[in-house]
Short mmCIF file of C-alpha atoms and ligand atoms in Angstrom, two decimals:
data_model
loop_
_atom_site.label_atom_id
_atom_site.label_comp_id
_atom_site.label_asym_id
_atom_site.label_seq_id
_atom_site.Cartn_x
_atom_site.Cartn_y
_atom_site.Cartn_z
CA MET A 1 30.88 24.91 11.50
CA ALA A 2 30.24 23.08 14.86
CA LEU A 3 28.52 19.64 14.58
CA ALA A 4 25.29 21.00 16.16
CA ASP A 5 25.30 23.90 13.67
CA CYS A 6 25.67 21.55 10.78
CA ARG A 7 22.82 19.31 12.03
CA ARG A 8 20.56 22.57 12.46
CA GLU A 9 21.47 23.54 8.86
CA ARG A 10 20.61 20.07 7.56
CA GLU A 11 17.19 20.08 9.49
CA CYS A 12 16.41 23.42 8.23
CA LYS A 13 17.11 22.45 4.54
CA LYS A 14 14.81 19.56 5.11
CA GLY A 15 12.17 21.78 6.28
CA ILE A 16 12.18 20.45 9.78
CA MET A 17 12.87 23.78 11.50
CA ARG A 18 10.12 26.15 11.23
CA ILE A 19 10.33 29.79 10.45
CA VAL A 20 8.12 32.57 11.73
CA LEU A 21 7.66 36.10 10.37
CA GLY A 22 6.94 38.71 13.17
CA ILE A 23 5.34 42.13 12.88
CA GLU A 24 5.46 44.83 15.47
CA SER A 25 3.65 48.27 15.27
CA SER A 26 2.10 48.94 18.73
CA CYS A 27 3.98 52.10 19.61
CA ASP A 28 6.76 54.13 17.82
CA GLU A 29 8.80 51.34 16.23
CA THR A 30 7.78 49.59 13.06
CA ALA A 31 9.44 46.26 12.70
CA VAL A 32 9.55 43.03 10.88
CA ALA A 33 11.78 39.90 11.63
CA LEU A 34 12.15 36.41 10.58
CA VAL A 35 13.20 33.91 13.26
CA ARG A 36 14.05 30.08 12.90
CA GLU A 37 12.91 27.56 15.36
CA ASP A 38 16.45 27.20 16.80
CA GLY A 39 16.39 30.89 17.75
CA THR A 40 18.43 32.12 14.82
CA VAL A 41 17.32 35.61 13.73
CA LEU A 42 17.33 35.21 9.89
CA ALA A 43 16.57 38.90 9.35
CA GLN A 44 15.09 42.12 10.97
CA ALA A 45 14.16 45.43 9.59
CA LEU A 46 13.21 48.21 12.00
CA ALA A 47 12.26 51.88 11.59
CA THR A 48 11.92 54.08 14.64
CA GLN A 49 9.68 57.12 14.62
CA GLN A 50 11.56 58.97 17.33
CA ALA A 51 12.47 61.93 15.17
CA GLU A 52 8.75 62.40 14.21
CA HIS A 53 7.56 62.39 17.81
CA ALA A 54 10.57 64.35 19.28
CA PRO A 55 9.05 67.92 18.66
CA PHE A 56 6.01 66.88 20.82
CA GLY A 57 8.06 65.33 23.59
CA GLY A 58 6.14 62.06 23.32
CA VAL A 59 4.40 59.64 21.10
CA VAL A 60 1.50 61.20 19.22
CA PRO A 61 -0.93 58.35 18.21
CA GLU A 62 -2.11 59.74 14.81
CA ILE A 63 1.48 60.56 13.72
CA ALA A 64 2.48 56.98 14.81
CA ALA A 65 -0.27 55.19 12.82
CA ARG A 66 0.58 57.19 9.61
CA ALA A 67 4.21 56.40 10.11
CA HIS A 68 3.71 52.71 10.52
CA LEU A 69 1.48 52.71 7.35
CA ALA A 70 4.28 54.49 5.34
CA GLN A 71 7.02 52.16 6.42
CA ILE A 72 5.61 48.61 6.96
CA ASP A 73 5.60 47.32 3.39
CA ARG A 74 9.23 48.37 2.68
CA LEU A 75 10.28 46.83 5.95
CA TYR A 76 8.53 43.56 5.16
CA MET A 77 10.26 43.34 1.72
CA GLN A 78 13.59 44.40 3.17
CA ALA A 79 13.40 41.64 5.80
CA MET A 80 12.43 38.91 3.14
CA ARG A 81 15.32 40.14 0.87
CA GLU A 82 17.82 40.01 3.75
CA ALA A 83 16.85 36.34 4.72
CA GLY A 84 16.63 35.31 0.97
CA LEU A 85 13.18 33.75 1.64
CA THR A 86 9.92 33.62 -0.11
CA LEU A 87 6.54 33.68 1.71
CA ASP A 88 5.91 29.96 0.90
CA GLN A 89 9.04 29.16 2.95
CA ILE A 90 7.63 30.55 6.07
CA ASP A 91 5.43 28.59 8.47
CA ALA A 92 3.50 31.13 10.28
CA ILE A 93 2.82 34.93 10.55
CA ALA A 94 2.92 36.57 14.00
CA ALA A 95 1.59 39.96 14.54
CA THR A 96 1.08 42.19 17.62
CA THR A 97 -2.51 42.38 18.32
CA GLY A 98 -2.28 44.51 21.37
CA PRO A 99 -1.87 46.14 23.80
CA GLY A 100 -0.89 49.42 22.21
CA LEU A 101 -1.80 52.50 20.17
CA ILE A 102 -4.86 51.03 18.25
CA GLY A 103 -4.07 52.86 15.00
CA GLY A 104 -0.65 51.45 14.73
CA VAL A 105 -1.73 47.93 16.05
CA ILE A 106 -4.31 47.84 13.19
CA VAL A 107 -1.58 48.45 10.60
CA GLY A 108 0.50 45.46 11.67
CA VAL A 109 -2.43 43.10 12.17
CA MET A 110 -3.83 44.01 8.74
CA LEU A 111 -0.51 43.18 6.99
CA GLY A 112 -0.18 39.92 9.06
CA LYS A 113 -3.63 38.75 8.13
CA ALA A 114 -3.35 39.63 4.61
CA LEU A 115 -0.12 37.71 4.15
CA ALA A 116 -1.48 34.71 6.10
CA ALA A 117 -4.72 34.77 3.99
CA ALA A 118 -2.84 35.28 0.73
CA ALA A 119 -0.27 32.49 1.28
CA GLY A 120 -2.47 30.20 3.40
CA LYS A 121 -0.21 30.26 6.38
CA THR A 122 -1.03 30.11 10.07
CA PHE A 123 -1.73 33.43 11.78
CA LEU A 124 -0.70 34.12 15.28
CA SER A 125 -2.10 36.85 17.37
CA ILE A 126 0.61 38.00 19.74
CA ASN A 127 0.24 40.12 22.96
CA HIS A 128 3.04 42.57 22.85
CA LEU A 129 3.80 42.02 26.54
CA GLU A 130 4.30 38.32 25.91
CA GLY A 131 6.75 39.29 23.28
CA HIS A 132 8.81 41.09 25.97
CA ALA A 133 8.17 38.29 28.38
CA LEU A 134 9.52 35.48 26.28
CA THR A 135 12.55 37.17 24.87
CA VAL A 136 14.88 35.67 27.56
CA ARG A 137 13.96 32.32 26.32
CA LEU A 138 15.38 33.11 22.87
CA THR A 139 18.50 34.83 24.24
CA HIS A 140 19.25 32.77 27.27
CA GLN A 141 17.07 29.56 27.01
CA VAL A 142 15.54 30.50 30.45
CA GLN A 143 13.21 27.62 31.80
CA PHE A 144 9.79 28.19 33.42
CA PRO A 145 8.92 29.27 35.84
CA TYR A 146 10.80 32.53 36.09
CA PHE A 147 10.34 36.04 37.50
CA LEU A 148 9.98 38.97 35.18
CA LEU A 149 10.34 42.64 35.85
CA LEU A 150 8.80 44.39 32.91
CA ILE A 151 9.82 48.11 32.83
CA SER A 152 9.03 49.94 29.57
CA GLY A 153 7.53 53.44 28.63
CA GLY A 154 3.97 51.98 28.82
CA HIS A 155 4.26 49.19 31.28
CA CYS A 156 5.57 48.46 34.71
CA GLN A 157 4.78 45.09 36.13
CA GLN A 158 6.19 42.25 38.30
CA LEU A 159 5.21 38.77 37.10
CA VAL A 160 5.76 35.10 37.42
CA VAL A 161 6.04 33.48 33.88
CA ARG A 162 4.74 29.94 34.48
CA GLY A 163 4.51 29.06 30.80
CA VAL A 164 3.53 30.45 27.38
CA GLY A 165 0.27 32.33 28.03
CA ASP A 166 0.51 31.63 31.72
CA TYR A 167 1.25 34.76 33.89
CA VAL A 168 0.79 35.48 37.56
CA ARG A 169 0.81 39.29 38.19
CA LEU A 170 2.37 40.12 41.60
CA GLY A 171 2.26 43.95 41.29
CA GLY A 172 2.37 46.84 38.96
CA THR A 173 2.43 50.61 38.99
CA LYS A 174 -0.52 52.58 40.41
CA ASP A 175 0.18 55.59 38.21
CA ASP A 176 3.13 56.11 35.81
CA ALA A 177 5.29 53.39 34.33
CA LEU A 178 8.79 53.50 35.08
CA GLY A 179 10.00 54.57 31.60
CA GLU A 180 7.24 57.26 31.59
CA ALA A 181 8.66 58.67 34.82
CA PHE A 182 12.05 58.86 33.21
CA ASP A 183 10.75 60.50 30.15
CA LYS A 184 8.75 63.17 32.05
CA CYS A 185 11.50 64.04 34.45
CA ALA A 186 13.91 64.33 31.54
CA LYS A 187 11.52 66.61 29.75
CA MET A 188 11.30 68.89 32.87
CA LEU A 189 14.99 68.95 32.85
CA GLY A 190 14.98 70.05 29.20
CA LEU A 191 16.74 66.81 28.13
CA PRO A 192 15.99 65.54 24.61
CA TYR A 193 13.38 62.90 23.83
CA PRO A 194 13.42 59.82 24.45
CA GLY A 195 14.24 60.94 27.93
CA GLY A 196 15.39 57.68 29.48
CA PRO A 197 18.77 57.38 27.89
CA ALA A 198 19.34 61.10 28.14
CA LEU A 199 18.63 61.18 31.79
CA GLU A 200 20.88 58.27 32.39
CA ARG A 201 23.72 60.11 30.57
CA ALA A 202 23.11 63.25 32.63
CA ALA A 203 23.03 61.35 35.88
CA ARG A 204 26.50 60.00 35.38
CA GLY A 205 28.06 63.38 36.29
CA GLY A 206 25.79 64.21 39.19
CA ASN A 207 25.72 63.90 42.86
CA ALA A 208 23.00 61.15 43.88
CA SER A 209 22.51 62.57 47.31
CA ALA A 210 22.18 66.30 46.25
CA TYR A 211 18.47 66.07 46.77
CA ALA A 212 16.48 63.72 49.12
CA PHE A 213 13.64 62.63 46.82
CA PRO A 214 10.75 60.48 48.10
CA ARG A 215 10.87 56.62 47.77
CA PRO A 216 7.13 56.05 47.09
CA LEU A 217 5.68 52.79 48.73
CA LYS A 218 9.15 51.71 49.96
CA GLY A 219 8.62 49.45 52.93
CA THR A 220 5.02 49.11 52.54
CA GLU A 221 2.82 45.90 52.02
CA GLY A 222 2.28 44.51 48.56
CA CYS A 223 4.41 44.62 45.37
CA ASP A 224 3.17 47.61 43.60
CA PHE A 225 4.98 50.73 42.51
CA SER A 226 4.00 54.52 42.31
CA PHE A 227 6.12 57.11 40.56
CA SER A 228 3.82 60.14 40.36
CA GLY A 229 4.96 61.52 43.72
CA LEU A 230 8.50 61.19 42.75
CA LYS A 231 7.83 63.00 39.60
CA THR A 232 6.05 65.89 41.45
CA ALA A 233 9.06 66.03 43.86
CA VAL A 234 11.31 66.53 40.93
CA ARG A 235 9.15 69.25 39.37
CA LEU A 236 9.00 71.16 42.68
CA THR A 237 12.81 70.81 43.13
CA ILE A 238 13.35 72.16 39.63
CA GLU A 239 11.07 75.13 40.17
CA LYS A 240 12.96 75.93 43.38
CA GLU A 241 16.44 75.60 41.97
CA VAL A 242 15.48 77.76 38.93
CA ALA A 243 14.09 80.54 41.27
CA ARG A 244 17.37 80.33 43.17
CA ALA A 245 19.95 80.00 40.29
CA GLY A 246 17.97 81.91 37.67
CA LYS A 247 18.09 78.91 35.23
CA LEU A 248 18.74 75.32 35.04
CA THR A 249 22.52 74.79 35.06
CA PRO A 250 24.25 71.64 33.93
CA GLU A 251 25.18 70.99 37.58
CA ILE A 252 21.58 71.18 38.75
CA ILE A 253 20.49 68.87 35.85
CA ALA A 254 23.14 66.29 36.67
CA ASP A 255 22.27 66.37 40.35
CA VAL A 256 18.57 66.09 39.96
CA ALA A 257 19.10 63.22 37.38
CA ALA A 258 21.35 61.35 39.68
CA SER A 259 19.24 61.88 42.76
CA PHE A 260 16.10 60.77 40.78
CA GLU A 261 18.00 57.64 39.63
CA ALA A 262 19.02 57.01 43.17
CA ALA A 263 15.42 57.04 44.32
CA VAL A 264 14.34 54.82 41.59
CA LEU A 265 17.06 52.25 42.46
CA ASP A 266 15.95 52.21 46.21
CA VAL A 267 12.41 51.76 45.19
CA LEU A 268 13.26 48.80 42.86
CA ALA A 269 15.46 47.17 45.38
CA ASP A 270 12.60 47.25 48.02
CA ARG A 271 9.74 46.46 45.70
CA VAL A 272 11.44 43.77 43.44
CA GLY A 273 12.99 42.34 46.40
CA ARG A 274 9.62 41.88 48.06
CA ALA A 275 8.02 40.43 44.99
CA LEU A 276 11.02 37.99 44.53
CA THR A 277 10.48 36.78 48.13
CA VAL A 278 6.73 36.14 47.46
CA ALA A 279 7.46 34.33 44.03
CA GLN A 280 10.16 32.14 45.45
CA LYS A 281 7.78 31.05 48.33
CA GLU A 282 5.33 29.71 45.75
CA TYR A 283 7.43 28.63 42.75
CA PRO A 284 10.76 27.13 41.91
CA ILE A 285 11.88 30.40 40.20
CA THR A 286 14.88 29.77 37.83
CA ALA A 287 15.86 33.43 37.13
CA LEU A 288 15.18 37.13 37.59
CA ALA A 289 14.58 38.46 34.00
CA VAL A 290 14.17 42.08 33.18
CA ALA A 291 12.49 43.31 29.94
CA GLY A 292 11.33 46.50 28.38
CA GLY A 293 13.21 49.62 27.33
CA VAL A 294 14.29 50.70 30.98
CA ALA A 295 16.28 47.42 31.29
CA ALA A 296 18.71 49.17 29.08
CA ASN A 297 19.64 51.43 32.00
CA GLN A 298 23.10 50.46 33.38
CA ALA A 299 22.66 51.64 36.97
CA ILE A 300 19.44 49.76 37.26
CA GLY A 301 20.99 46.67 35.83
CA ALA A 302 23.72 46.85 38.46
CA GLY A 303 21.20 47.23 41.18
CA LEU A 304 19.12 44.27 39.97
CA ARG A 305 22.24 42.12 39.82
CA THR A 306 22.90 42.70 43.42
CA LEU A 307 19.23 41.91 44.22
CA ALA A 308 19.41 38.69 42.12
CA GLN A 309 22.48 37.59 43.92
CA ALA A 310 20.88 38.01 47.40
CA HIS A 311 18.09 35.72 46.08
CA ALA A 312 20.65 33.19 44.63
CA LEU A 313 19.23 33.76 41.15
CA PRO A 314 20.87 34.49 37.82
CA LEU A 315 19.91 37.99 36.39
CA VAL A 316 18.93 37.73 32.89
CA VAL A 317 18.67 40.82 30.66
CA ALA A 318 18.26 40.60 26.83
CA PRO A 319 20.62 42.86 24.72
CA PRO A 320 19.36 46.44 24.56
CA ALA A 321 18.10 46.04 20.92
CA LEU A 322 15.82 43.29 22.23
CA CYS A 323 14.72 45.13 25.33
CA THR A 324 13.15 47.93 23.44
CA ASP A 325 10.35 47.32 20.92
CA ASN A 326 11.37 44.93 18.12
CA ALA A 327 9.83 42.26 15.89
CA VAL A 328 12.24 39.46 16.84
CA MET A 329 10.48 39.12 20.11
CA ILE A 330 7.00 38.85 18.30
CA ALA A 331 8.33 36.34 15.90
CA TRP A 332 9.79 34.20 18.94
CA ALA A 333 6.58 34.49 20.96
CA GLY A 334 4.85 33.24 17.65
CA MET A 335 7.37 30.37 17.58
CA GLU A 336 6.63 29.28 21.13
CA ARG A 337 2.92 29.30 20.27
CA LEU A 338 3.33 27.51 16.87
CA ARG A 339 5.34 24.83 18.60
CA ALA A 340 2.46 24.30 21.05
CA GLY A 341 0.10 23.84 18.11
CA VAL A 342 -1.63 27.24 18.49
CA ALA A 343 -3.33 28.76 15.25
CA ASP A 344 -5.38 31.95 15.65
CA ASP A 345 -8.42 32.76 13.58
CA LEU A 346 -8.25 35.74 11.14
CA SER A 347 -11.28 37.33 12.83
CA VAL A 348 -9.22 38.11 15.92
CA ALA A 349 -9.51 41.89 16.61
CA PRO A 350 -6.80 44.42 17.46
CA ARG A 351 -6.82 45.50 21.09
CA ALA A 352 -5.81 48.77 22.82
CA ARG A 353 -5.86 47.17 26.27
CA TRP A 354 -4.97 43.44 26.82
CA PRO A 355 -3.36 42.34 30.21
CA LEU A 356 -1.11 39.37 30.16
CA THR A 357 -3.27 37.66 32.87
CA GLU A 358 -6.09 37.51 30.33
CA LEU A 359 -4.16 35.10 28.16
CA THR A 360 -4.92 31.40 28.22
CA PRO A 361 -2.17 29.00 29.17
CA VAL A 362 -0.74 27.05 26.26
CA ILE A 363 0.13 23.53 27.19
O1 KG4 B 1 10.04 48.91 25.62
P1 KG4 B 1 10.17 50.38 25.05
O2 KG4 B 1 10.96 50.54 23.88
O3 KG4 B 1 8.70 50.81 24.57
C1 KG4 B 1 7.56 50.55 25.36
O4 KG4 B 1 6.92 49.55 25.14
O5 KG4 B 1 7.19 51.42 26.23
O6 KG4 B 1 10.61 51.19 26.23
C2 KG4 B 1 10.81 52.75 26.01
C3 KG4 B 1 11.07 53.21 27.30
C4 KG4 B 1 11.05 54.79 27.33
O7 KG4 B 1 10.36 55.35 28.35
C5 KG4 B 1 12.52 55.14 27.42
O8 KG4 B 1 12.83 56.44 28.06
C6 KG4 B 1 12.95 53.98 28.31
O9 KG4 B 1 12.28 52.89 27.85
N1 KG4 B 1 14.42 53.85 28.38
C7 KG4 B 1 15.27 54.03 29.36
C8 KG4 B 1 16.62 53.89 28.91
N2 KG4 B 1 16.49 53.43 27.60
C9 KG4 B 1 15.31 53.43 27.22
N3 KG4 B 1 15.02 54.50 30.61
C10 KG4 B 1 16.01 54.69 31.45
N4 KG4 B 1 17.31 54.46 31.12
C11 KG4 B 1 17.69 54.04 29.82
N5 KG4 B 1 18.98 53.78 29.39
ZN1 ZN B 2 7.28 47.43 24.47
#
């Protein structure tokens, strides 16, 4: 064991290093994790509801809430067993309080509050988006201020992360989130749910210049996105091709997927490039960080790497399992807050809507 590791183990045994339990239940993943102050993930247990929602081609809120309720106690016990810890050895309990599907959020918040009340532990109310935003500090020790592109199924934003609870929003989507656009286009192409990874796989065999899809907002003022026009163009192309060929052939599917991805790459290069320029004028940005499920897309990752290089910044992307929804990020956001002396009241209410810019900076 390296010297630093030995010291960390000793400090942990002496109780110097704190441990936070994280709970996530805002969308279609139920997750519990235990994270130590030095960033060590002591345990994580996660159940995805993808199979339950697949027949409907998207997340059904009522099904999600019931599935969270059915899984969460088991996952809590599994995580505690895996870490070999008892509740009295934990310093704080962090739960996603929003934004998200309210039925699911309530399930996680109730467990978090109950554990905190029963064991007399600090309760931390975590904004799910802050969980995504701070993950790169756990995985890559990124320093503030950094630029964050948050691209998931429900969110699509460009931000400057100035500190814990301190976010400047430079732009966001005017309509669909990027992951949502991937999911909807995949569904139109008859690809399985969740559509993002399936569309990426289909695109690998296709011709990216087969169809000239629009590049919404490219070259315009501001740092916003819009994906609904692109989605409509994909739908019209599919209808035309089906009328011509009689059905959706594997070749058409691959070409549409590749052309869609090419349009997305072009839009991202323009919009993110613009926002980076704005951010770098105002702040000593340390990195271009990407978070959210869409960050798992390899072609997007390659495009953003080129962009980061052009802005003389490192590109920082968490591993795929920490890009999609998980409880490690919630525990870590809790750790950042605990370190800063934050403790939330048990009366805090779950929220369906909770923009990052409504948080209060933690000093
Ligand atoms: O962060 P996440 O797990 O959940 C939300 O908070 O939304 O993101 C899920 C989204 C889905 O829309 C999914 O299709 C998309 O991320 N996604 C991808 C890829 N993997 C996941 N989109 C494009 N390419 C991928 N490889
Ligand atoms: Zn998320």
